[in-house]
PDB file of C-alpha atoms in Angstrom:
ATOM      1  CA  MET A   1      18.410   1.697 -42.326  1.00 47.00           C
ATOM      2  CA  ASP A   2      15.550   0.002 -40.513  1.00 58.00           C
ATOM      3  CA  GLU A   3      12.373   1.998 -40.135  1.00 74.00           C
ATOM      4  CA  HIS A   4      11.573   2.904 -36.539  1.00 80.00           C
ATOM      5  CA  THR A   5       8.740   0.903 -35.020  1.00 93.00           C
ATOM      6  CA  ILE A   6       6.508   3.257 -33.090  1.00 96.00           C
ATOM      7  CA  LYS A   7       6.027   2.465 -29.419  1.00 98.00           C
ATOM      8  CA  TYR A   8       3.234   3.648 -27.193  1.00 98.00           C
ATOM      9  CA  TRP A   9       3.526   5.137 -23.736  1.00 98.00           C
ATOM     10  CA  LEU A  10       1.534   6.720 -20.942  1.00 98.00           C
ATOM     11  CA  MET A  11       3.052   9.651 -19.035  1.00 97.00           C
ATOM     12  CA  LYS A  12       1.597  11.232 -15.919  1.00 96.00           C
ATOM     13  CA  ALA A  13       1.518  14.822 -14.709  1.00 94.00           C
ATOM     14  CA  GLU A  14      -0.259  16.482 -11.801  1.00 92.00           C
ATOM     15  CA  PRO A  15      -2.794  19.150 -12.818  1.00 91.00           C
ATOM     16  CA  ASP A  16      -3.365  20.185  -9.182  1.00 77.00           C
ATOM     17  CA  SER A  17      -0.271  19.202  -7.263  1.00 57.00           C
ATOM     18  CA  ARG A  18      -0.761  18.380  -3.600  1.00 46.00           C
ATOM     19  CA  VAL A  19       2.990  18.047  -3.052  1.00 47.00           C
ATOM     20  CA  VAL A  20       4.548  21.192  -1.591  1.00 44.00           C
ATOM     21  CA  LYS A  21       7.621  21.118  -3.822  1.00 52.00           C
ATOM     22  CA  GLY A  22       5.812  19.782  -6.901  1.00 54.00           C
ATOM     23  CA  LYS A  23       4.920  21.559 -10.144  1.00 66.00           C
ATOM     24  CA  ASP A  24       1.404  21.668 -11.587  1.00 80.00           C
ATOM     25  CA  PHE A  25       1.096  20.717 -15.249  1.00 90.00           C
ATOM     26  CA  SER A  26      -2.331  20.171 -16.781  1.00 93.00           C
ATOM     27  CA  VAL A  27      -3.495  19.555 -20.328  1.00 95.00           C
ATOM     28  CA  ASP A  28      -4.170  23.301 -20.540  1.00 94.00           C
ATOM     29  CA  ASP A  29      -0.533  24.015 -19.691  1.00 93.00           C
ATOM     30  CA  PHE A  30       0.671  21.379 -22.147  1.00 95.00           C
ATOM     31  CA  GLU A  31      -1.428  22.820 -24.968  1.00 96.00           C
ATOM     32  CA  SER A  32      -0.171  26.303 -24.112  1.00 94.00           C
ATOM     33  CA  VAL A  33       3.567  25.498 -24.214  1.00 94.00           C
ATOM     34  CA  GLY A  34       3.331  23.058 -27.132  1.00 96.00           C
ATOM     35  CA  THR A  35       6.568  21.203 -26.320  1.00 97.00           C
ATOM     36  CA  THR A  36       8.005  20.501 -22.885  1.00 95.00           C
ATOM     37  CA  ALA A  37      10.918  18.715 -21.249  1.00 95.00           C
ATOM     38  CA  TRP A  38       9.655  15.852 -19.088  1.00 95.00           C
ATOM     39  CA  GLU A  39      11.843  16.679 -16.115  1.00 93.00           C
ATOM     40  CA  GLY A  40      11.606  15.540 -12.534  1.00 92.00           C
ATOM     41  CA  VAL A  41      11.285  11.757 -12.974  1.00 94.00           C
ATOM     42  CA  ARG A  42      13.049  10.228  -9.956  1.00 94.00           C
ATOM     43  CA  ASN A  43      12.131   6.584 -10.326  1.00 94.00           C
ATOM     44  CA  TYR A  44      14.666   4.222 -11.906  1.00 96.00           C
ATOM     45  CA  GLU A  45      12.141   2.106 -13.802  1.00 96.00           C
ATOM     46  CA  ALA A  46      10.399   5.172 -15.232  1.00 96.00           C
ATOM     47  CA  ARG A  47      13.779   6.668 -16.164  1.00 97.00           C
ATOM     48  CA  ASN A  48      14.797   3.485 -17.992  1.00 97.00           C
ATOM     49  CA  LEU A  49      11.543   3.483 -19.936  1.00 97.00           C
ATOM     50  CA  MET A  50      12.183   7.053 -21.076  1.00 98.00           C
ATOM     51  CA  LYS A  51      15.662   6.016 -22.254  1.00 97.00           C
ATOM     52  CA  GLU A  52      13.931   3.506 -24.562  1.00 97.00           C
ATOM     53  CA  MET A  53      11.793   6.184 -26.207  1.00 98.00           C
ATOM     54  CA  ALA A  54      12.434   7.383 -29.741  1.00 98.00           C
ATOM     55  CA  VAL A  55      11.294  10.418 -31.686  1.00 98.00           C
ATOM     56  CA  GLY A  56       7.778   9.828 -33.021  1.00 97.00           C
ATOM     57  CA  ASP A  57       6.664   7.477 -30.245  1.00 98.00           C
ATOM     58  CA  LYS A  58       3.075   8.121 -29.103  1.00 98.00           C
ATOM     59  CA  ILE A  59       2.105   9.281 -25.614  1.00 98.00           C
ATOM     60  CA  LEU A  60      -1.135   9.207 -23.635  1.00 98.00           C
ATOM     61  CA  PHE A  61      -1.093  12.328 -21.449  1.00 98.00           C
ATOM     62  CA  TYR A  62      -2.540  11.431 -18.055  1.00 97.00           C
ATOM     63  CA  HIS A  63      -3.824  13.619 -15.205  1.00 96.00           C
ATOM     64  CA  SER A  64      -2.551  12.065 -11.973  1.00 93.00           C
ATOM     65  CA  ASN A  65      -2.862  12.632  -8.221  1.00 89.00           C
ATOM     66  CA  CYS A  66      -6.080  14.613  -8.534  1.00 91.00           C
ATOM     67  CA  LYS A  67      -9.787  14.236  -7.790  1.00 91.00           C
ATOM     68  CA  ASN A  68     -10.570  12.702 -11.183  1.00 93.00           C
ATOM     69  CA  PRO A  69      -7.489  11.035 -12.692  1.00 95.00           C
ATOM     70  CA  GLY A  70      -7.561   9.932 -16.302  1.00 97.00           C
ATOM     71  CA  ILE A  71      -6.376  10.400 -19.879  1.00 98.00           C
ATOM     72  CA  ALA A  72      -6.659  14.028 -20.934  1.00 98.00           C
ATOM     73  CA  GLY A  73      -4.739  14.231 -24.208  1.00 98.00           C
ATOM     74  CA  PHE A  74      -2.295  12.873 -26.752  1.00 98.00           C
ATOM     75  CA  ALA A  75       1.346  13.749 -27.405  1.00 98.00           C
ATOM     76  CA  GLU A  76       4.482  12.366 -29.013  1.00 98.00           C
ATOM     77  CA  VAL A  77       8.194  12.177 -28.256  1.00 98.00           C
ATOM     78  CA  SER A  78      10.068  15.017 -29.955  1.00 98.00           C
ATOM     79  CA  GLN A  79      13.537  14.453 -28.454  1.00 98.00           C
ATOM     80  CA  GLU A  80      15.127  11.314 -27.102  1.00 98.00           C
ATOM     81  CA  ALA A  81      16.440  10.984 -23.547  1.00 98.00           C
ATOM     82  CA  TYR A  82      19.142  13.361 -22.336  1.00 97.00           C
ATOM     83  CA  PRO A  83      20.420  14.256 -18.825  1.00 96.00           C
ATOM     84  CA  ASP A  84      17.845  15.916 -16.585  1.00 96.00           C
ATOM     85  CA  TYR A  85      19.760  19.064 -15.624  1.00 93.00           C
ATOM     86  CA  THR A  86      17.166  19.981 -12.975  1.00 92.00           C
ATOM     87  CA  ALA A  87      18.624  17.218 -10.793  1.00 94.00           C
ATOM     88  CA  TRP A  88      21.785  19.257 -10.040  1.00 91.00           C
ATOM     89  CA  ASP A  89      20.026  22.624  -9.768  1.00 89.00           C
ATOM     90  CA  SER A  90      19.727  23.246  -6.015  1.00 89.00           C
ATOM     91  CA  ALA A  91      16.994  25.848  -6.599  1.00 89.00           C
ATOM     92  CA  HIS A  92      14.786  23.417  -8.533  1.00 87.00           C
ATOM     93  CA  PRO A  93      11.993  21.399  -6.841  1.00 87.00           C
ATOM     94  CA  TYR A  94      13.470  18.147  -8.216  1.00 88.00           C
ATOM     95  CA  PHE A  95      17.064  18.744  -7.064  1.00 91.00           C
ATOM     96  CA  ASP A  96      19.004  15.581  -6.199  1.00 91.00           C
ATOM     97  CA  GLU A  97      22.250  16.148  -4.322  1.00 89.00           C
ATOM     98  CA  LYS A  98      23.475  12.626  -5.163  1.00 88.00           C
ATOM     99  CA  THR A  99      23.888  13.328  -8.880  1.00 87.00           C
ATOM    100  CA  ASP A 100      26.101  15.739 -10.838  1.00 81.00           C
ATOM    101  CA  LYS A 101      26.856  16.903 -14.368  1.00 87.00           C
ATOM    102  CA  ASP A 102      29.804  14.539 -14.852  1.00 88.00           C
ATOM    103  CA  ASN A 103      27.819  11.505 -13.743  1.00 85.00           C
ATOM    104  CA  PRO A 104      24.118  12.180 -14.465  1.00 92.00           C
ATOM    105  CA  LYS A 105      21.716   9.745 -12.879  1.00 94.00           C
ATOM    106  CA  TRP A 106      18.402  11.088 -14.186  1.00 96.00           C
ATOM    107  CA  PHE A 107      17.215  11.594 -17.744  1.00 97.00           C
ATOM    108  CA  MET A 108      14.262  13.190 -19.524  1.00 97.00           C
ATOM    109  CA  VAL A 109      12.695  13.396 -22.966  1.00 98.00           C
ATOM    110  CA  ASP A 110      10.923  16.217 -24.749  1.00 98.00           C
ATOM    111  CA  ALA A 111       7.236  15.711 -25.517  1.00 98.00           C
ATOM    112  CA  LYS A 112       5.143  17.612 -28.064  1.00 98.00           C
ATOM    113  CA  PHE A 113       1.441  18.235 -27.533  1.00 98.00           C
ATOM    114  CA  VAL A 114      -0.763  16.735 -30.271  1.00 98.00           C
ATOM    115  CA  SER A 115      -4.406  17.056 -29.177  1.00 98.00           C
ATOM    116  CA  ARG A 116      -6.857  17.001 -26.314  1.00 97.00           C
ATOM    117  CA  ALA A 117      -9.061  14.008 -25.708  1.00 98.00           C
ATOM    118  CA  GLN A 118     -12.507  15.039 -26.959  1.00 97.00           C
ATOM    119  CA  HIS A 119     -13.881  12.981 -24.101  1.00 98.00           C
ATOM    120  CA  PHE A 120     -11.778  12.745 -20.957  1.00 98.00           C
ATOM    121  CA  VAL A 121     -11.230   9.025 -20.229  1.00 98.00           C
ATOM    122  CA  PRO A 122     -11.355   8.577 -16.439  1.00 97.00           C
ATOM    123  CA  LEU A 123      -9.395   5.927 -14.611  1.00 96.00           C
ATOM    124  CA  SER A 124     -12.570   4.867 -12.797  1.00 96.00           C
ATOM    125  CA  LEU A 125     -14.135   3.918 -16.143  1.00 97.00           C
ATOM    126  CA  LEU A 126     -11.092   1.897 -17.210  1.00 97.00           C
ATOM    127  CA  ARG A 127     -11.094   0.029 -13.907  1.00 95.00           C
ATOM    128  CA  TYR A 128     -14.832  -0.593 -14.227  1.00 96.00           C
ATOM    129  CA  ILE A 129     -14.311  -2.118 -17.668  1.00 96.00           C
ATOM    130  CA  SER A 130     -11.356  -4.149 -16.437  1.00 96.00           C
ATOM    131  CA  ASP A 131     -13.444  -5.593 -13.571  1.00 95.00           C
ATOM    132  CA  LEU A 132     -16.411  -6.634 -15.723  1.00 95.00           C
ATOM    133  CA  PRO A 133     -17.464 -10.243 -15.044  1.00 95.00           C
ATOM    134  CA  SER A 134     -17.290 -11.000 -18.771  1.00 94.00           C
ATOM    135  CA  SER A 135     -15.600  -9.579 -21.846  1.00 95.00           C
ATOM    136  CA  GLU A 136     -18.834  -8.032 -23.100  1.00 95.00           C
ATOM    137  CA  PRO A 137     -18.870  -4.228 -22.646  1.00 95.00           C
ATOM    138  CA  PRO A 138     -21.899  -2.246 -21.404  1.00 94.00           C
ATOM    139  CA  GLU A 139     -24.354  -1.091 -24.074  1.00 94.00           C
ATOM    140  CA  GLU A 140     -23.278   2.557 -23.725  1.00 95.00           C
ATOM    141  CA  ILE A 141     -19.759   1.710 -24.904  1.00 96.00           C
ATOM    142  CA  GLY A 142     -20.575  -1.382 -26.918  1.00 96.00           C
ATOM    143  CA  TYR A 143     -18.446  -0.023 -29.753  1.00 97.00           C
ATOM    144  CA  VAL A 144     -15.243  -1.163 -27.983  1.00 97.00           C
ATOM    145  CA  GLY A 145     -16.301  -4.818 -28.344  1.00 97.00           C
ATOM    146  CA  SER A 146     -14.952  -7.730 -26.347  1.00 97.00           C
ATOM    147  CA  HIS A 147     -11.492  -7.206 -27.832  1.00 96.00           C
ATOM    148  CA  GLY A 148     -11.555  -3.672 -26.401  1.00 97.00           C
ATOM    149  CA  VAL A 149     -12.341  -4.964 -22.920  1.00 97.00           C
ATOM    150  CA  MET A 150      -9.426  -7.380 -23.170  1.00 97.00           C
ATOM    151  CA  ALA A 151      -7.128  -4.601 -24.412  1.00 97.00           C
ATOM    152  CA  ILE A 152      -8.000  -2.385 -21.441  1.00 97.00           C
ATOM    153  CA  ARG A 153      -7.379  -5.275 -19.042  1.00 97.00           C
ATOM    154  CA  ALA A 154      -3.870  -5.563 -20.519  1.00 96.00           C
ATOM    155  CA  MET A 155      -2.925  -1.969 -19.641  1.00 96.00           C
ATOM    156  CA  PRO A 156      -0.339  -1.523 -16.843  1.00 95.00           C
ATOM    157  CA  LEU A 157      -2.472   1.444 -15.773  1.00 96.00           C
ATOM    158  CA  VAL A 158      -5.091  -0.947 -14.367  1.00 94.00           C
ATOM    159  CA  THR A 159      -2.723  -3.764 -13.392  1.00 90.00           C
ATOM    160  CA  ARG A 160       0.062  -1.748 -11.750  1.00 84.00           C
ATOM    161  CA  GLY A 161      -1.130   1.832 -11.682  1.00 75.00           C
ATOM    162  CA  ARG A 162       1.386   3.912  -9.755  1.00 85.00           C
ATOM    163  CA  LEU A 163       4.381   4.166 -12.117  1.00 92.00           C
ATOM    164  CA  SER A 164       4.588   7.637 -13.698  1.00 94.00           C
ATOM    165  CA  VAL A 165       5.826   6.333 -17.071  1.00 97.00           C
ATOM    166  CA  GLN A 166       4.264   3.168 -18.481  1.00 97.00           C
ATOM    167  CA  ARG A 167       4.178   1.089 -21.612  1.00 97.00           C
ATOM    168  CA  VAL A 168       0.889   0.932 -23.504  1.00 98.00           C
ATOM    169  CA  PRO A 169       0.096  -2.050 -25.770  1.00 97.00           C
ATOM    170  CA  GLU A 170      -0.727  -0.951 -29.316  1.00 97.00           C
ATOM    171  CA  GLU A 171      -4.214  -2.510 -29.097  1.00 97.00           C
ATOM    172  CA  SER A 172      -4.882  -0.601 -25.885  1.00 98.00           C
ATOM    173  CA  TRP A 173      -3.759   2.647 -27.478  1.00 97.00           C
ATOM    174  CA  GLY A 174      -6.195   2.135 -30.341  1.00 97.00           C
ATOM    175  CA  ILE A 175      -9.149   1.494 -27.984  1.00 98.00           C
ATOM    176  CA  ILE A 176      -8.328   4.570 -25.855  1.00 98.00           C
ATOM    177  CA  GLU A 177      -8.141   6.672 -28.997  1.00 97.00           C
ATOM    178  CA  ILE A 178     -11.613   5.454 -30.075  1.00 97.00           C
ATOM    179  CA  MET A 179     -13.069   6.016 -26.607  1.00 98.00           C
ATOM    180  CA  ALA A 180     -11.678   9.560 -26.471  1.00 98.00           C
ATOM    181  CA  GLU A 181     -13.447  10.287 -29.770  1.00 97.00           C
ATOM    182  CA  GLU A 182     -16.764   8.518 -29.106  1.00 97.00           C
ATOM    183  CA  GLY A 183     -17.455   8.936 -25.377  1.00 96.00           C
ATOM    184  CA  GLY A 184     -20.912   7.640 -24.356  1.00 95.00           C
ATOM    185  CA  TRP A 185     -20.346   6.886 -20.663  1.00 96.00           C
ATOM    186  CA  ASP A 186     -21.742  10.109 -19.190  1.00 92.00           C
ATOM    187  CA  SER A 187     -24.976   8.375 -18.131  1.00 91.00           C
ATOM    188  CA  MET A 188     -23.181   5.354 -16.690  1.00 91.00           C
ATOM    189  CA  SER A 189     -22.603   4.793 -12.986  1.00 86.00           C
ATOM    190  CA  PHE A 190     -19.226   3.162 -12.525  1.00 76.00           C
ATOM    191  CA  ALA A 191     -17.975   4.639  -9.264  1.00 63.00           C
ATOM    192  CA  LYS A 192     -16.547   1.993  -6.978  1.00 55.00           C
ATOM    193  CA  LYS A 193     -18.940   1.074  -4.172  1.00 46.00           C
ATOM    194  CA  VAL A 194     -17.647   1.434  -0.632  1.00 40.00           C
ATOM    195  CA  THR A 195     -18.543  -1.563   1.508  1.00 39.00           C
ATOM    196  CA  LYS A 196     -18.767  -1.380   5.281  1.00 43.00           C
ATOM    197  CA  ALA A 197     -16.759  -3.731   7.432  1.00 41.00           C
ATOM    198  CA  ARG A 198     -18.757  -6.739   8.622  1.00 45.00           C
ATOM    199  CA  GLN A 199     -19.842  -6.661  12.257  1.00 46.00           C
ATOM    200  CA  PRO A 200     -19.762  -9.830  14.448  1.00 48.00           C
ATOM    201  CA  ALA A 201     -23.013 -11.733  13.950  1.00 49.00           C
ATOM    202  CA  ASP A 202     -23.326 -13.039  17.551  1.00 52.00           C
ATOM    203  CA  THR A 203     -22.582 -10.224  20.006  1.00 53.00           C
ATOM    204  CA  LYS A 204     -23.524 -12.382  23.037  1.00 56.00           C
ATOM    205  CA  ALA A 205     -21.030 -15.030  22.060  1.00 59.00           C
ATOM    206  CA  THR A 206     -18.394 -12.345  21.560  1.00 59.00           C
ATOM    207  CA  ALA A 207     -19.094 -10.897  25.023  1.00 64.00           C
ATOM    208  CA  SER A 208     -18.885 -14.382  26.537  1.00 65.00           C
ATOM    209  CA  ARG A 209     -15.528 -15.020  24.901  1.00 66.00           C
ATOM    210  CA  LYS A 210     -14.219 -11.696  26.214  1.00 64.00           C
ATOM    211  CA  ALA A 211     -15.408 -12.532  29.751  1.00 67.00           C
ATOM    212  CA  ARG A 212     -13.686 -15.956  29.628  1.00 69.00           C
ATOM    213  CA  LYS A 213     -10.520 -14.361  28.332  1.00 62.00           C
ATOM    214  CA  LYS A 214     -10.597 -11.762  31.128  1.00 62.00           C
ATOM    215  CA  LYS A 215     -11.091 -14.505  33.741  1.00 60.00           C
ATOM    216  CA  THR A 216      -8.204 -16.505  32.293  1.00 59.00           C
ATOM    217  CA  LEU A 217      -5.917 -13.474  32.339  1.00 56.00           C
ATOM    218  CA  ALA A 218      -6.866 -12.784  35.972  1.00 55.00           C
ATOM    219  CA  GLY A 219      -5.983 -16.366  36.881  1.00 55.00           C
ATOM    220  CA  GLU A 220      -2.635 -16.068  35.103  1.00 49.00           C
ATOM    221  CA  GLU A 221      -1.846 -12.854  36.982  1.00 47.00           C
ATOM    222  CA  SER A 222      -2.521 -14.519  40.373  1.00 46.00           C
ATOM    223  CA  ALA A 223      -0.417 -17.528  39.358  1.00 44.00           C
ATOM    224  CA  ASP A 224       2.459 -15.191  38.454  1.00 45.00           C
ATOM    225  CA  GLU A 225       2.549 -13.601  41.943  1.00 41.00           C
ATOM    226  CA  PRO A 226       5.855 -14.164  43.805  1.00 41.00           C
ATOM    227  CA  SER A 227       5.708 -17.302  45.986  1.00 40.00           C
ATOM    228  CA  LYS A 228       9.210 -17.333  47.452  1.00 40.00           C
ATOM    229  CA  GLY A 229      10.630 -14.770  49.880  1.00 40.00           C
ATOM    230  CA  ASP A 230       7.599 -12.499  49.529  1.00 42.00           C
ATOM    231  CA  ASP A 231       6.468 -12.040  53.160  1.00 43.00           C
ATOM    232  CA  ASP A 232       4.648  -8.780  52.353  1.00 43.00           C
ATOM    233  CA  GLY A 233       2.643 -10.521  49.681  1.00 43.00           C
ATOM    234  CA  GLN A 234       1.774 -13.374  52.041  1.00 43.00           C
ATOM    235  CA  GLN A 235       0.606 -10.984  54.756  1.00 41.00           C
ATOM    236  CA  GLU A 236      -1.480  -9.042  52.227  1.00 42.00           C
ATOM    237  CA  ARG A 237      -3.172 -12.223  51.000  1.00 44.00           C
ATOM    238  CA  GLU A 238      -3.871 -13.344  54.562  1.00 44.00           C
ATOM    239  CA  ALA A 239      -5.307  -9.946  55.483  1.00 44.00           C
ATOM    240  CA  SER A 240      -7.646 -10.018  52.517  1.00 47.00           C
ATOM    241  CA  SER A 241      -8.816 -13.610  53.114  1.00 48.00           C
ATOM    242  CA  PRO A 242     -12.223 -14.360  54.718  1.00 53.00           C
ATOM    243  CA  PRO A 243     -12.215 -15.528  58.398  1.00 52.00           C
ATOM    244  CA  ASP A 244     -12.929 -19.168  57.540  1.00 55.00           C
ATOM    245  CA  GLN A 245     -10.138 -19.155  54.986  1.00 53.00           C
ATOM    246  CA  LYS A 246      -7.745 -17.696  57.601  1.00 49.00           C
ATOM    247  CA  LYS A 247      -8.606 -20.543  59.998  1.00 50.00           C
ATOM    248  CA  ARG A 248      -7.961 -23.103  57.273  1.00 54.00           C
ATOM    249  CA  MET A 249      -4.648 -21.458  56.471  1.00 52.00           C
ATOM    250  CA  LYS A 250      -3.659 -21.550  60.199  1.00 50.00           C
ATOM    251  CA  ARG A 251      -4.660 -25.206  60.460  1.00 53.00           C
ATOM    252  CA  LYS A 252      -2.529 -25.986  57.414  1.00 52.00           C
ATOM    253  CA  VAL A 253       0.424 -24.122  58.898  1.00 48.00           C
ATOM    254  CA  SER A 254       0.085 -25.828  62.308  1.00 54.00           C
ATOM    255  CA  GLY A 255      -0.427 -29.206  60.627  1.00 53.00           C
ATOM    256  CA  ALA A 256       2.708 -28.707  58.577  1.00 51.00           C
ATOM    257  CA  ALA A 257       4.629 -27.687  61.702  1.00 51.00           C
ATOM    258  CA  SER A 258       3.474 -30.754  63.654  1.00 53.00           C
ATOM    259  CA  GLN A 259       4.504 -33.042  60.832  1.00 55.00           C
ATOM    260  CA  GLU A 260       7.923 -31.439  60.814  1.00 53.00           C
ATOM    261  CA  ASP A 261       8.224 -31.986  64.613  1.00 51.00           C
ATOM    262  CA  VAL A 262       7.292 -35.651  64.236  1.00 44.00           C
ATOM    263  CA  LYS A 263       9.992 -36.084  61.602  1.00 50.00           C
ATOM    264  CA  GLN A 264      12.581 -34.424  63.829  1.00 51.00           C
ATOM    265  CA  ASN A 265      11.567 -36.614  66.833  1.00 51.00           C
ATOM    266  CA  LEU A 266      11.694 -39.789  64.781  1.00 46.00           C
ATOM    267  CA  ALA A 267      15.077 -39.101  63.296  1.00 47.00           C
ATOM    268  CA  PRO A 268      17.115 -39.542  66.548  1.00 46.00           C
ATOM    269  CA  ARG A 269      15.157 -42.704  67.465  1.00 44.00           C
ATOM    270  CA  ARG A 270      15.892 -44.325  64.114  1.00 40.00           C
ATOM    271  CA  LYS A 271      19.502 -43.405  64.506  1.00 43.00           C
ATOM    272  CA  SER A 272      19.681 -44.907  67.984  1.00 41.00           C
ATOM    273  CA  MET A 273      18.069 -48.115  66.755  1.00 41.00           C
ATOM    274  CA  ARG A 274      20.801 -48.466  64.106  1.00 42.00           C
ATOM    275  CA  ILE A 275      23.442 -47.969  66.779  1.00 41.00           C
ATOM    276  CA  LYS A 276      21.961 -50.659  69.015  1.00 42.00           C
ATOM    277  CA  LYS A 277      22.147 -53.174  66.180  1.00 39.00           C
TER     278      LYS A 277
END
């Protein structure tokens, strides 16, 4: 029989749940109960990962959805995946009406508490290390070496983040284990800086562009006014026109009328000339 190759995982729980139907579960709770069923996973990818787990696999216990998320302890798989019976319990927070006992859709494993992290490893620190411009770590945590920086960069926790069950590369597990024992980052400042949105450099130019846009829109609106069969609109425009403009409009109308009369007078003459020929 082949010897089982240990795999490494990260599993999340909420120490201070902000979800109304959720259940709080901190490292204190985990240490108190010793072994727990990992119920309530309702994501297909996370479920499939749990179905890959075997007894003895190692787990990083992670505080999620809280003010200071990070790795709080270590655990191991004590029972392989079996149907998550909370899914068909209508009184349970994780009830799923689309599954049943005869055709279970969700699964869970049992996890056994091993130890607390002597030094809580915050997500903000791991992201800071991952975003370093080089592979050389800060002096305070120089013990991780450049290989440690690369191992942290390989963690799905900093590349994907949100999945509640994740794989952990063996090298990454080893670095996290060392960091949890050694610490050394208490004096470091690695909070992400919040940058303000850039303001337009030339406010006068911006105002000018807005004025031109407004003028263009006004011109488009006047061009879109009805021009056929809209006597009320014509009267309103005439009433609002200056006196000189009214005179010009009248001259245009009379001029147009006279041209029409000329055409009508010429038409019979031309006709008569054809007849004479």
